[in-house]
Short mmCIF file of C-alpha atoms (C1' of nucleotides) in Angstrom, two decimals:
data_model
loop_
_atom_site.label_atom_id
_atom_site.label_comp_id
_atom_site.label_asym_id
_atom_site.label_seq_id
_atom_site.Cartn_x
_atom_site.Cartn_y
_atom_site.Cartn_z
CA MET A 1 0.00 0.00 0.00
CA ASN A 2 1.26 3.44 -0.72
CA GLU A 3 0.50 6.55 1.23
CA PRO A 4 -0.42 9.18 -1.30
CA HIS A 5 0.52 11.94 1.09
CA PRO A 6 2.52 12.10 4.27
CA THR A 7 -0.27 13.97 5.98
CA ARG A 8 -3.64 12.51 5.15
CA PRO A 9 -5.94 15.53 5.42
CA ASP A 10 -9.23 15.23 7.25
CA TYR A 11 -11.25 17.37 4.92
CA GLU A 12 -14.56 16.68 6.60
CA ALA A 13 -13.23 17.99 9.87
CA GLU A 14 -11.92 21.07 8.15
CA LEU A 15 -15.27 21.67 6.55
CA ARG A 16 -17.23 21.13 9.76
CA LYS A 17 -14.95 23.58 11.46
CA THR A 18 -16.04 26.28 9.06
CA GLY A 19 -19.68 25.48 9.65
CA VAL A 20 -20.30 23.96 6.27
CA ARG A 21 -22.58 21.01 5.55
CA ILE A 22 -21.21 17.59 4.84
CA THR A 23 -23.31 16.51 1.91
CA ARG A 24 -23.22 13.35 -0.14
CA PRO A 25 -21.45 14.96 -3.13
CA ARG A 26 -18.95 16.59 -0.86
CA LYS A 27 -18.21 13.33 0.90
CA VAL A 28 -17.47 11.71 -2.43
CA ILE A 29 -15.28 14.52 -3.69
CA LEU A 30 -13.47 14.74 -0.39
CA SER A 31 -12.71 11.03 -0.39
CA ILE A 32 -11.29 11.33 -3.88
CA LEU A 33 -9.06 14.19 -2.87
CA SER A 34 -7.94 12.36 0.23
CA ASP A 35 -6.36 9.57 -1.64
CA ALA A 36 -5.38 11.34 -4.81
CA GLY A 37 -1.65 10.97 -5.11
CA ASP A 38 -1.58 13.06 -8.26
CA HIS A 39 -2.70 16.56 -9.17
CA PRO A 40 -6.10 16.07 -10.82
CA ASP A 41 -8.11 18.80 -12.51
CA ALA A 42 -11.82 19.42 -11.94
CA LEU A 43 -12.92 17.21 -14.81
CA GLU A 44 -10.76 14.34 -13.62
CA ILE A 45 -12.16 14.67 -10.12
CA PHE A 46 -15.62 14.73 -11.61
CA LYS A 47 -14.97 11.53 -13.54
CA ARG A 48 -13.71 9.77 -10.46
CA ALA A 49 -16.68 11.07 -8.51
CA VAL A 50 -19.21 9.82 -11.04
CA GLU A 51 -17.84 6.31 -10.63
CA ILE A 52 -18.79 6.45 -6.98
CA ASP A 53 -22.01 8.40 -7.31
CA SER A 54 -23.36 9.03 -10.76
CA GLY A 55 -25.55 11.86 -9.56
CA ILE A 56 -22.74 14.31 -8.98
CA SER A 57 -22.48 17.32 -11.27
CA LEU A 58 -19.44 19.07 -12.59
CA SER A 59 -20.65 22.36 -11.14
CA THR A 60 -20.59 20.83 -7.71
CA VAL A 61 -17.05 19.73 -8.23
CA TYR A 62 -16.07 23.25 -9.22
CA ARG A 63 -17.99 24.70 -6.31
CA THR A 64 -16.41 22.31 -3.88
CA MET A 65 -12.93 23.00 -5.15
CA LYS A 66 -13.49 26.69 -4.77
CA LEU A 67 -14.81 26.16 -1.28
CA LEU A 68 -11.87 24.02 -0.25
CA GLU A 69 -9.49 26.52 -1.72
CA GLU A 70 -11.13 29.34 0.20
CA ILE A 71 -10.80 27.57 3.53
CA GLY A 72 -7.22 26.79 2.60
CA ALA A 73 -7.64 23.03 2.45
CA ILE A 74 -6.30 22.65 -1.07
CA HIS A 75 -4.06 24.52 -3.46
CA ARG A 76 -4.96 25.37 -7.03
CA HIS A 77 -2.27 25.34 -9.70
CA ALA A 78 -2.81 26.76 -13.16
CA PHE A 79 0.00 25.10 -15.03
CA GLU A 80 0.70 26.27 -18.56
CA GLY A 81 -1.99 25.48 -21.02
CA GLY A 82 -4.30 23.16 -19.16
CA PRO A 83 -7.06 23.65 -16.59
CA SER A 84 -6.44 24.20 -12.90
CA ARG A 85 -5.12 21.22 -11.02
CA PHE A 86 -5.46 20.64 -7.32
CA GLU A 87 -3.55 19.20 -4.42
CA PRO A 88 -4.08 18.92 -0.66
CA ALA A 89 -2.70 21.85 1.30
CA GLY A 90 -1.37 19.71 4.09
CA GLU A 91 2.14 19.22 2.83
CA GLU A 92 4.76 21.80 3.34
CA HIS A 93 5.50 24.36 0.70
CA HIS A 94 6.99 23.19 -2.52
CA ASP A 95 7.26 24.08 -6.18
CA HIS A 96 6.59 21.97 -9.25
CA LEU A 97 8.39 20.36 -12.12
CA ILE A 98 5.96 19.45 -14.86
CA ASP A 99 6.80 16.72 -17.32
CA ILE A 100 5.76 18.31 -20.60
CA GLU A 101 5.38 14.92 -22.21
CA THR A 102 3.21 13.17 -19.65
CA GLY A 103 1.80 15.99 -17.58
CA ASP A 104 3.23 14.35 -14.48
CA VAL A 105 4.01 16.70 -11.64
CA ILE A 106 7.05 16.34 -9.46
CA GLU A 107 7.33 18.34 -6.29
CA PHE A 108 10.52 19.91 -5.10
CA HIS A 109 11.70 22.49 -2.67
CA SER A 110 14.69 24.75 -2.46
CA ALA A 111 15.20 26.85 0.61
CA ARG A 112 17.98 28.63 -1.23
CA ILE A 113 15.72 29.70 -4.05
CA GLU A 114 13.13 30.92 -1.60
CA GLU A 115 15.75 33.00 0.15
CA LEU A 116 16.91 34.48 -3.11
CA GLN A 117 13.35 35.34 -4.04
CA GLU A 118 12.88 37.15 -0.76
CA GLU A 119 16.12 38.97 -1.28
CA ILE A 120 15.17 40.06 -4.77
CA ALA A 121 11.75 41.25 -3.69
CA ARG A 122 13.24 43.14 -0.79
CA GLU A 123 15.70 44.89 -3.05
CA LEU A 124 12.85 45.89 -5.32
CA GLY A 125 10.92 47.23 -2.36
CA TYR A 126 8.30 44.52 -2.27
CA ASP A 127 6.92 41.95 0.12
CA ILE A 128 6.15 38.63 -1.50
CA VAL A 129 2.57 37.56 -0.94
CA ARG A 130 2.86 34.38 -2.97
CA HIS A 131 4.96 33.06 -5.75
CA ARG A 132 4.96 30.55 -8.51
CA LEU A 133 7.94 28.56 -9.64
CA GLU A 134 7.32 25.96 -12.27
CA LEU A 135 9.88 24.04 -14.25
CA TYR A 136 8.69 22.51 -17.49
CA GLY A 137 10.91 19.77 -18.74
CA ARG A 138 11.32 16.34 -20.15
CA LYS A 139 12.95 13.27 -18.77
CA ARG A 140 16.62 13.24 -19.58
CA ARG A 141 17.53 10.50 -22.01
CA ALA A 142 19.54 8.12 -19.91
CA GLY A 143 22.54 6.19 -21.26
CA ARG A 144 24.97 7.74 -23.76
CA SER A 145 26.48 11.13 -23.37
CA ALA A 146 24.49 14.26 -24.01
CA ARG A 147 23.43 14.03 -27.63
CA GLY A 148 20.60 15.42 -29.61
CA GLY A 149 18.46 12.79 -30.94
CA MET B 1 10.87 60.94 -23.08
CA ASN B 2 11.69 57.46 -21.81
CA GLU B 3 13.07 54.49 -23.68
CA PRO B 4 10.55 51.69 -23.23
CA HIS B 5 13.11 49.02 -24.05
CA PRO B 6 16.85 48.91 -24.40
CA THR B 7 16.51 47.04 -27.68
CA ARG B 8 13.81 48.51 -29.87
CA PRO B 9 12.59 45.51 -31.88
CA ASP B 10 12.03 45.84 -35.59
CA TYR B 11 8.94 43.69 -35.81
CA GLU B 12 8.26 44.43 -39.47
CA ALA B 13 11.67 43.13 -40.42
CA GLU B 14 11.08 40.01 -38.39
CA LEU B 15 7.75 39.45 -40.07
CA ARG B 16 9.10 40.04 -43.57
CA LYS B 17 11.84 37.57 -42.83
CA THR B 18 9.26 34.85 -42.29
CA GLY B 19 7.50 35.73 -45.53
CA VAL B 20 4.45 37.22 -43.96
CA ARG B 21 2.50 40.20 -45.29
CA ILE B 22 2.80 43.59 -43.71
CA THR B 23 -0.79 44.72 -43.58
CA ARG B 24 -2.34 47.87 -42.22
CA PRO B 25 -3.65 46.23 -39.01
CA ARG B 26 -0.32 44.56 -38.44
CA LYS B 27 1.54 47.81 -38.88
CA VAL B 28 -0.64 49.41 -36.25
CA ILE B 29 -0.33 46.57 -33.78
CA LEU B 30 3.39 46.33 -34.35
CA SER B 31 3.88 50.02 -33.74
CA ILE B 32 1.99 49.71 -30.47
CA LEU B 33 4.13 46.82 -29.37
CA SER B 34 7.27 48.62 -30.36
CA ASP B 35 6.79 51.40 -27.91
CA ALA B 36 4.86 49.60 -25.22
CA GLY B 37 6.93 49.93 -22.09
CA ASP B 38 4.46 47.86 -20.13
CA HIS B 39 3.03 44.35 -20.49
CA PRO B 40 -0.34 44.91 -22.17
CA ASP B 41 -2.93 42.21 -22.76
CA ALA B 42 -4.76 41.65 -26.05
CA LEU B 43 -7.68 43.86 -25.14
CA GLU B 44 -5.39 46.69 -24.12
CA ILE B 45 -3.49 46.39 -27.38
CA PHE B 46 -6.78 46.38 -29.21
CA LYS B 47 -7.88 49.57 -27.47
CA ARG B 48 -4.66 51.31 -28.33
CA ALA B 49 -4.95 50.05 -31.90
CA VAL B 50 -8.47 51.35 -32.35
CA GLU B 51 -7.29 54.84 -31.47
CA ILE B 52 -4.98 54.70 -34.45
CA ASP B 53 -7.21 52.81 -36.83
CA SER B 54 -10.80 52.20 -35.79
CA GLY B 55 -11.20 49.40 -38.29
CA ILE B 56 -9.06 46.91 -36.45
CA SER B 57 -10.73 43.91 -34.89
CA LEU B 58 -9.92 42.12 -31.67
CA SER B 59 -9.53 38.84 -33.55
CA THR B 60 -6.77 40.36 -35.60
CA VAL B 61 -5.01 41.42 -32.45
CA TYR B 62 -5.23 37.88 -31.13
CA ARG B 63 -4.11 36.45 -34.43
CA THR B 64 -1.20 38.81 -34.63
CA MET B 65 -0.09 38.07 -31.10
CA LYS B 66 -0.17 34.40 -31.82
CA LEU B 67 1.78 34.93 -35.00
CA LEU B 68 4.43 37.02 -33.27
CA GLU B 69 4.67 34.48 -30.51
CA GLU B 70 5.17 31.69 -33.01
CA ILE B 71 8.03 33.43 -34.75
CA GLY B 72 9.48 34.17 -31.36
CA ALA B 73 9.14 37.93 -31.57
CA ILE B 74 7.17 38.30 -28.36
CA HIS B 75 6.63 36.41 -25.14
CA ARG B 76 3.26 35.59 -23.68
CA HIS B 77 2.78 35.57 -19.93
CA ALA B 78 -0.29 34.16 -18.24
CA PHE B 79 -0.04 35.78 -14.87
CA GLU B 80 -2.41 34.62 -12.16
CA GLY B 81 -5.99 35.43 -12.79
CA GLY B 82 -5.92 37.79 -15.73
CA PRO B 83 -5.57 37.35 -19.48
CA SER B 84 -2.27 36.77 -21.27
CA ARG B 85 0.05 39.74 -21.32
CA PHE B 86 2.78 40.32 -23.85
CA GLU B 87 6.25 41.71 -24.09
CA PRO B 88 8.90 41.99 -26.79
CA ALA B 89 11.25 39.03 -26.94
CA GLY B 90 14.29 41.16 -27.59
CA GLU B 91 15.45 41.58 -24.04
CA GLU B 92 17.44 38.94 -22.32
CA HIS B 93 15.77 36.40 -20.12
CA HIS B 94 14.14 37.58 -16.94
CA ASP B 95 11.41 36.70 -14.51
CA HIS B 96 8.60 38.83 -13.16
CA LEU B 97 7.45 40.43 -9.97
CA ILE B 98 3.80 41.37 -10.22
CA ASP B 99 2.39 44.10 -8.01
CA ILE B 100 -0.86 42.53 -6.84
CA GLU B 101 -2.34 45.93 -6.13
CA THR B 102 -1.62 47.71 -9.40
CA GLY B 103 -0.87 44.88 -11.80
CA ASP B 104 2.47 46.51 -12.55
CA VAL B 105 5.16 44.14 -13.70
CA ILE B 106 8.77 44.46 -12.63
CA GLU B 107 11.42 42.42 -14.36
CA PHE B 108 14.30 40.82 -12.56
CA HIS B 109 16.92 38.22 -13.15
CA SER B 110 18.91 35.93 -10.92
CA ALA B 111 21.63 33.82 -12.42
CA ARG B 112 21.90 32.03 -9.10
CA ILE B 113 18.25 30.98 -9.15
CA GLU B 114 18.58 29.77 -12.71
CA GLU B 115 21.55 27.66 -11.72
CA LEU B 116 19.68 26.17 -8.81
CA GLN B 117 16.75 25.35 -11.05
CA GLU B 118 19.03 23.52 -13.44
CA GLU B 119 20.59 21.68 -10.58
CA ILE B 120 17.24 20.61 -9.19
CA ALA B 121 15.99 19.44 -12.55
CA ARG B 122 19.18 17.52 -13.18
CA GLU B 123 18.88 15.76 -9.85
CA LEU B 124 15.34 14.79 -10.71
CA GLY B 125 16.48 13.46 -14.06
CA TYR B 126 14.97 16.19 -16.16
CA ASP B 127 16.03 18.77 -18.71
CA ILE B 128 14.31 22.11 -18.31
CA VAL B 129 12.59 23.22 -21.48
CA ARG B 130 11.19 26.40 -20.03
CA HIS B 131 10.28 27.71 -16.65
CA ARG B 132 8.14 30.24 -14.96
CA LEU B 133 9.07 32.23 -11.90
CA GLU B 134 6.63 34.84 -10.75
CA LEU B 135 6.64 36.73 -7.51
CA TYR B 136 3.35 38.29 -6.47
CA GLY B 137 3.75 41.01 -3.94
CA ARG B 138 2.92 44.44 -2.72
CA LYS B 139 5.03 47.48 -2.24
CA ARG B 140 6.65 47.45 1.15
CA ARG B 141 5.35 50.15 3.44
CA ALA B 142 8.27 52.54 3.58
CA GLY B 143 9.21 51.76 7.16
CA ARG B 144 12.73 52.95 7.84
CA SER B 145 15.60 51.72 5.71
CA ALA B 146 14.42 51.51 2.12
CA ARG B 147 12.80 54.46 0.48
CA GLY B 148 10.60 54.11 -2.58
CA GLY B 149 11.47 56.38 -5.40
"C1'" DA C 1 -39.06 10.42 14.03
"C1'" DA C 2 -41.19 14.55 12.07
"C1'" DT C 3 -40.53 19.67 11.11
"C1'" DG C 4 -38.55 23.75 8.99
"C1'" DC C 5 -35.57 26.32 6.51
"C1'" DA C 6 -31.22 27.83 4.92
"C1'" DA C 7 -27.50 25.55 2.58
"C1'" DT C 8 -26.64 22.91 -1.27
"C1'" DT C 9 -27.59 20.72 -5.51
"C1'" DG C 10 -28.23 19.82 -10.72
"C1'" DC C 11 -29.20 21.87 -14.73
"C1'" DA C 12 -28.86 25.14 -18.21
"C1'" DA C 13 -27.50 29.39 -19.49
"C1'" DA C 14 -23.95 32.91 -18.90
"C1'" DT C 15 -19.25 34.30 -18.53
"C1'" DC C 16 -14.37 35.25 -19.89
"C1'" DG C 17 -10.52 34.95 -22.79
"C1'" DT C 18 -9.53 33.19 -26.96
"C1'" DT C 19 -10.01 30.71 -31.45
"C1'" DT C 20 -12.15 29.76 -35.81
"C1'" DG C 21 -15.21 29.36 -40.29
"C1'" DC C 22 -16.39 32.04 -43.81
"C1'" DA C 23 -17.07 35.45 -47.29
"C1'" DA C 24 -15.07 39.86 -48.43
"C1'" DT C 25 -10.89 42.47 -48.77
"C1'" DT C 26 -6.08 43.36 -49.80
"C1'" DA C 27 -0.87 42.90 -50.15
"C1'" DG C 28 2.37 42.40 -53.23
"C1'" DA C 29 4.47 39.14 -56.89
"C1'" DG C 30 4.16 39.13 -61.76
"C1'" DC D 1 -2.67 46.72 -63.42
"C1'" DT D 2 -3.96 41.75 -62.66
"C1'" DC D 3 -4.25 37.99 -60.08
"C1'" DT D 4 -4.43 35.11 -56.18
"C1'" DA D 5 -3.35 33.54 -51.82
"C1'" DA D 6 -2.91 35.75 -47.40
"C1'" DT D 7 -5.39 38.39 -44.33
"C1'" DT D 8 -9.33 40.57 -42.53
"C1'" DG D 9 -13.84 41.50 -39.74
"C1'" DC D 10 -17.61 39.40 -38.13
"C1'" DA D 11 -20.12 36.23 -35.62
"C1'" DA D 12 -20.35 32.00 -33.90
"C1'" DA D 13 -17.77 28.33 -31.41
"C1'" DC D 14 -14.63 27.28 -27.96
"C1'" DG D 15 -12.93 25.30 -23.19
"C1'" DA D 16 -12.81 26.25 -18.47
"C1'" DT D 17 -15.36 28.00 -15.04
"C1'" DT D 18 -19.25 30.49 -12.78
"C1'" DT D 19 -23.98 31.53 -11.84
"C1'" DG D 20 -29.38 31.94 -11.47
"C1'" DC D 21 -32.89 29.30 -10.19
"C1'" DA D 22 -36.07 25.96 -8.66
"C1'" DA D 23 -35.81 21.55 -6.45
"C1'" DT D 24 -33.57 18.98 -2.89
"C1'" DT D 25 -31.31 17.94 1.45
"C1'" DG D 26 -28.53 18.35 5.77
"C1'" DC D 27 -29.19 19.02 10.23
"C1'" DA D 28 -30.63 21.77 14.26
"C1'" DT D 29 -34.87 21.85 16.23
"C1'" DT D 30 -38.88 19.97 18.26
#
DNA sequence: AATGCAATTGCAAATCGTTTGCAATTAGAG
DNA sequence: CTCTAATTGCAAACGATTTGCAATTGCATT
């Protein structure tokens, strides 16, 4: 068995805390998010949800994602091109490397880069509110030396 | 007055080079881009264009931006929230700090960050094809040390 | 367990930024 | 100046997301 995330988020608790109803559609969506190891978009979440309860609508998925984002339970990422993709907010801060061939997302973190960002902003007279660092790349061809091909 | 860009791009030449027609609408749009010191979006370019030639359509602006992007004459940036914004491709590579209050864009560059990005990607087994580093912040309240000017 | 009502839903229509099909116009080679 | 393919404006189509609305439902209350 593989743990999708180090910190399994208890979304229902988070929702209750904000005085929001735990409805059937929300339960389904929340369960999907809980064990999503990837970074699905709204449509993908919708598809997974329909398999569990065919009555769920795409609007509800969008509404739920917005709700979860507002209470800070998930993060929304608008990677180049595609629709927004989501991930639980539990983990600690990280940036993303997107495989431009597969769409796979790899998380990474660099304290040094963060420091440099702060430094740059400071020098420009700004306070960073949030930032976005995305690397778009492709898997390096293993084996022979660096060659085009 | 003020030089919008260190390197004033000769868009018409670039277009001619790719065997594309220099039409009236294109001339207008190109002239706007040439002395745009900011990072306007398509609608903004359209508005400026209409002041010069009221016959220009928004579709043509979009088509021209796409064309210029394809030949590598401009860069498109999809900053959080808003529509794509454009800038001449002439300058050397840089990233962006976006003032979340005004929408102003400040350009910066950090060789060190670039290096670190490469290093990270390499360690993850990837080659970076492109990347995106955006800082979203607000002007620091002029406390004591730094003074805005 | 039944009640009541605001929160939530599904649906369809609306929205926003952008692209596209098409018939009319036009740049620019000959 | 002629010719034709490239380009245009327009409106309609687009994909992702949001919204109005009437019907439904969670859940605090009896």
